[in-house]
Amino acid sequence: MLGMWVFLLTEVLFFGGLFMAYILYRGWYTEAFHEASRHLSVGWGFFNTLVLIASSLTMALAVRAGQTTNRRGQLLFLTLTIVLGTAFLGVKVIEYADKFTHHLVPGAHFAFTPSALAPGAELFFSLYFAMTGLHALHMIIGAGIMLVMLYMAWRGRFSTEWYTPLEISGLYWHFVDIVWIFLFPLLYLIGGLSVFGGGAGH
């Protein structure tokens, strides 16, 4: 358990650096960040927020099922957690595809209107892909961990006497969910007007 807390502390420092970079550049390119944010879908972001909150609940219920030697509950709630995590990643695929379609991926083909704000907007999307991409990577790792927990639960490994792996996995999952709670308002709500399907320039 102590090892997981130490790991999560390093993760806090890691994501904290990205958050500080975002805040710094947002102060320098306020108008560009505002306009770029309008190209994100608030609807999808809000939907994913609800999905992750629900997954935190199912994860907590899975841990509780482990504490009470409820094997059926462990299998049910771990499966639901994996399904919800997969749904979150599916929405990110939709969002990323939209950005590729509209040339909003930083690089040689990046295009933004008005062009005067393009440098700041490209910086916004660089941070957007870095922060949400790393978060998605953590989600994929978390889903893999949940699959291992599901296998162990299926084997009947967790009981009132021993459920530590389930509890540690729950800590990791809740941490990843909390990171998204900070990402959503920072990236989507500073100028987002679109409900679903992209932003103002589409």
Short mmCIF file of C-alpha atoms in Angstrom, two decimals:
data_model
loop_
_atom_site.label_atom_id
_atom_site.label_comp_id
_atom_site.label_asym_id
_atom_site.label_seq_id
_atom_site.Cartn_x
_atom_site.Cartn_y
_atom_site.Cartn_z
CA MET A 1 0.00 0.00 0.00
CA LEU A 2 2.83 2.43 0.87
CA GLY A 3 4.42 1.76 -2.52
CA MET A 4 1.22 2.78 -4.30
CA TRP A 5 1.00 6.03 -2.32
CA VAL A 6 4.61 6.84 -3.26
CA PHE A 7 3.84 6.04 -6.89
CA LEU A 8 0.75 8.26 -6.83
CA LEU A 9 2.82 11.09 -5.32
CA THR A 10 5.23 10.93 -8.27
CA GLU A 11 2.22 10.96 -10.60
CA VAL A 12 0.87 14.07 -8.87
CA LEU A 13 4.22 15.80 -9.44
CA PHE A 14 4.27 14.65 -13.07
CA PHE A 15 0.77 15.86 -13.92
CA GLY A 16 1.34 18.92 -11.75
CA GLY A 17 4.15 19.99 -14.07
CA LEU A 18 1.83 19.75 -17.07
CA PHE A 19 -0.88 21.69 -15.26
CA MET A 20 1.62 24.44 -14.41
CA ALA A 21 2.76 24.62 -18.05
CA TYR A 22 -0.87 24.93 -19.13
CA ILE A 23 -1.58 27.74 -16.65
CA LEU A 24 1.58 29.59 -17.67
CA TYR A 25 0.92 29.44 -21.43
CA ARG A 26 -2.76 30.18 -20.98
CA GLY A 27 -1.73 33.44 -19.32
CA TRP A 28 0.50 34.30 -22.29
CA TYR A 29 -1.97 33.24 -25.02
CA THR A 30 -5.31 33.90 -23.34
CA GLU A 31 -7.33 34.71 -26.49
CA ALA A 32 -5.84 31.86 -28.53
CA PHE A 33 -6.52 29.32 -25.74
CA HIS A 34 -10.10 30.58 -25.44
CA GLU A 35 -10.74 30.23 -29.18
CA ALA A 36 -8.97 26.86 -29.39
CA SER A 37 -11.02 25.50 -26.48
CA ARG A 38 -14.20 26.26 -28.45
CA HIS A 39 -13.13 23.49 -30.86
CA LEU A 40 -13.54 20.90 -28.10
CA SER A 41 -16.88 19.24 -27.46
CA VAL A 42 -18.19 20.14 -24.01
CA GLY A 43 -20.87 17.47 -24.42
CA TRP A 44 -18.40 14.65 -24.94
CA GLY A 45 -16.20 15.98 -22.15
CA PHE A 46 -19.14 16.13 -19.74
CA PHE A 47 -20.30 12.67 -20.81
CA ASN A 48 -16.84 11.27 -20.10
CA THR A 49 -16.81 13.00 -16.71
CA LEU A 50 -20.04 11.22 -15.78
CA VAL A 51 -18.62 7.93 -17.08
CA LEU A 52 -15.54 8.22 -14.88
CA ILE A 53 -17.54 9.22 -11.82
CA ALA A 54 -19.71 6.14 -12.37
CA SER A 55 -16.58 3.99 -12.77
CA SER A 56 -15.24 5.29 -9.45
CA LEU A 57 -18.49 4.16 -7.84
CA THR A 58 -18.32 0.68 -9.38
CA MET A 59 -14.66 0.41 -8.37
CA ALA A 60 -15.50 1.31 -4.77
CA LEU A 61 -18.29 -1.27 -4.82
CA ALA A 62 -15.85 -3.87 -6.18
CA VAL A 63 -13.48 -3.20 -3.27
CA ARG A 64 -16.41 -3.45 -0.84
CA ALA A 65 -17.39 -6.77 -2.44
CA GLY A 66 -13.83 -7.96 -1.87
CA GLN A 67 -13.97 -6.92 1.79
CA THR A 68 -17.17 -8.94 2.27
CA THR A 69 -16.08 -11.99 0.24
CA ASN A 70 -18.83 -11.29 -2.27
CA ARG A 71 -17.39 -13.00 -5.36
CA ARG A 72 -20.38 -12.28 -7.57
CA GLY A 73 -20.22 -8.59 -6.63
CA GLN A 74 -16.50 -8.47 -7.38
CA LEU A 75 -17.06 -9.91 -10.85
CA LEU A 76 -20.02 -7.63 -11.57
CA PHE A 77 -18.49 -4.35 -10.42
CA LEU A 78 -15.03 -5.02 -11.90
CA THR A 79 -16.67 -5.81 -15.24
CA LEU A 80 -18.71 -2.60 -15.07
CA THR A 81 -15.56 -0.63 -14.24
CA ILE A 82 -13.80 -2.06 -17.30
CA VAL A 83 -16.81 -1.34 -19.53
CA LEU A 84 -17.02 2.26 -18.32
CA GLY A 85 -13.27 2.75 -18.78
CA THR A 86 -13.54 1.37 -22.30
CA ALA A 87 -16.45 3.72 -23.03
CA PHE A 88 -14.31 6.66 -21.92
CA LEU A 89 -11.51 5.61 -24.27
CA GLY A 90 -14.00 5.15 -27.11
CA VAL A 91 -15.14 8.75 -26.74
CA LYS A 92 -11.52 9.92 -26.79
CA VAL A 93 -11.05 8.10 -30.09
CA ILE A 94 -14.06 9.99 -31.50
CA GLU A 95 -12.67 13.29 -30.25
CA TYR A 96 -9.17 12.64 -31.58
CA ALA A 97 -10.56 11.61 -34.99
CA ASP A 98 -12.45 14.92 -35.12
CA LYS A 99 -9.25 16.85 -34.49
CA PHE A 100 -7.43 14.97 -37.25
CA THR A 101 -10.32 15.63 -39.65
CA HIS A 102 -10.24 19.37 -38.95
CA HIS A 103 -6.42 19.67 -39.02
CA LEU A 104 -6.18 20.59 -35.35
CA VAL A 105 -3.31 18.22 -34.61
CA PRO A 106 -0.06 20.17 -34.05
CA GLY A 107 2.40 19.75 -36.89
CA ALA A 108 2.88 20.52 -40.55
CA HIS A 109 -0.85 20.25 -41.38
CA PHE A 110 -2.14 22.30 -38.48
CA ALA A 111 -4.69 24.90 -39.61
CA PHE A 112 -6.56 27.40 -37.44
CA THR A 113 -8.79 30.39 -38.07
CA PRO A 114 -8.12 33.20 -37.37
CA SER A 115 -4.53 32.61 -38.45
CA ALA A 116 -3.22 35.32 -36.12
CA LEU A 117 -4.11 33.05 -33.18
CA ALA A 118 -2.70 29.89 -34.79
CA PRO A 119 0.62 29.79 -32.83
CA GLY A 120 -1.17 30.00 -29.48
CA ALA A 121 -3.89 27.59 -30.63
CA GLU A 122 -1.27 25.07 -31.74
CA LEU A 123 0.30 25.33 -28.30
CA PHE A 124 -3.13 24.71 -26.72
CA PHE A 125 -3.65 21.57 -28.78
CA SER A 126 -0.10 20.40 -28.02
CA LEU A 127 -0.95 20.53 -24.33
CA TYR A 128 -4.41 19.05 -24.99
CA PHE A 129 -2.96 15.96 -26.71
CA ALA A 130 -0.11 15.63 -24.19
CA MET A 131 -2.38 15.82 -21.14
CA THR A 132 -5.34 13.82 -22.42
CA GLY A 133 -3.04 11.34 -24.19
CA LEU A 134 -1.12 10.61 -20.99
CA HIS A 135 -4.39 10.36 -19.11
CA ALA A 136 -5.72 7.91 -21.72
CA LEU A 137 -2.52 5.87 -21.38
CA HIS A 138 -3.13 5.66 -17.64
CA MET A 139 -6.70 4.55 -18.37
CA ILE A 140 -5.45 1.78 -20.66
CA ILE A 141 -3.01 0.60 -17.98
CA GLY A 142 -5.83 0.79 -15.42
CA ALA A 143 -8.11 -1.32 -17.63
CA GLY A 144 -5.33 -3.90 -17.92
CA ILE A 145 -4.98 -3.96 -14.11
CA MET A 146 -8.75 -4.40 -13.78
CA LEU A 147 -8.61 -7.39 -16.13
CA VAL A 148 -6.01 -8.98 -13.84
CA MET A 149 -8.22 -8.21 -10.80
CA LEU A 150 -11.20 -9.72 -12.64
CA TYR A 151 -9.24 -12.91 -13.28
CA MET A 152 -8.16 -13.08 -9.62
CA ALA A 153 -11.77 -12.49 -8.52
CA TRP A 154 -12.96 -15.23 -10.87
CA ARG A 155 -10.42 -17.55 -9.19
CA GLY A 156 -11.89 -16.56 -5.81
CA ARG A 157 -8.66 -15.01 -4.55
CA PHE A 158 -10.25 -12.10 -2.65
CA SER A 159 -11.90 -12.43 0.73
CA THR A 160 -12.37 -10.63 4.02
CA GLU A 161 -8.91 -11.85 5.03
CA TRP A 162 -7.09 -10.66 1.88
CA TYR A 163 -8.18 -8.04 -0.64
CA THR A 164 -5.10 -5.78 -0.75
CA PRO A 165 -4.53 -5.94 -4.56
CA LEU A 166 -8.13 -4.90 -5.12
CA GLU A 167 -7.79 -1.97 -2.74
CA ILE A 168 -4.49 -0.81 -4.29
CA SER A 169 -5.96 -1.07 -7.78
CA GLY A 170 -8.91 1.00 -6.59
CA LEU A 171 -6.56 3.75 -5.39
CA TYR A 172 -4.94 3.89 -8.83
CA TRP A 173 -8.30 4.01 -10.60
CA HIS A 174 -9.63 6.80 -8.36
CA PHE A 175 -6.45 8.82 -8.94
CA VAL A 176 -6.83 8.60 -12.71
CA ASP A 177 -10.47 9.69 -12.37
CA ILE A 178 -9.50 12.68 -10.23
CA VAL A 179 -6.95 13.81 -12.83
CA TRP A 180 -9.76 13.97 -15.40
CA ILE A 181 -11.89 16.05 -13.00
CA PHE A 182 -9.16 18.71 -13.28
CA LEU A 183 -8.56 18.26 -17.02
CA PHE A 184 -12.20 18.71 -18.03
CA PRO A 185 -12.74 22.31 -16.83
CA LEU A 186 -9.21 23.42 -17.74
CA LEU A 187 -9.42 22.24 -21.34
CA TYR A 188 -13.11 22.19 -22.23
CA LEU A 189 -14.82 24.93 -20.26
CA ILE A 190 -12.64 27.99 -20.80
CA GLY A 191 -14.30 28.71 -24.15
CA GLY A 192 -16.23 25.64 -25.20
CA LEU A 193 -19.65 26.25 -26.72
CA SER A 194 -20.20 23.09 -28.75
CA VAL A 195 -22.28 20.36 -27.15
CA PHE A 196 -21.35 17.45 -29.45
CA GLY A 197 -19.28 17.10 -32.57
CA GLY A 198 -16.55 19.69 -32.33
CA GLY A 199 -16.14 23.37 -31.98
CA ALA A 200 -17.15 26.74 -33.24
CA GLY A 201 -15.06 26.68 -36.37
CA HIS A 202 -16.53 23.42 -37.71
#
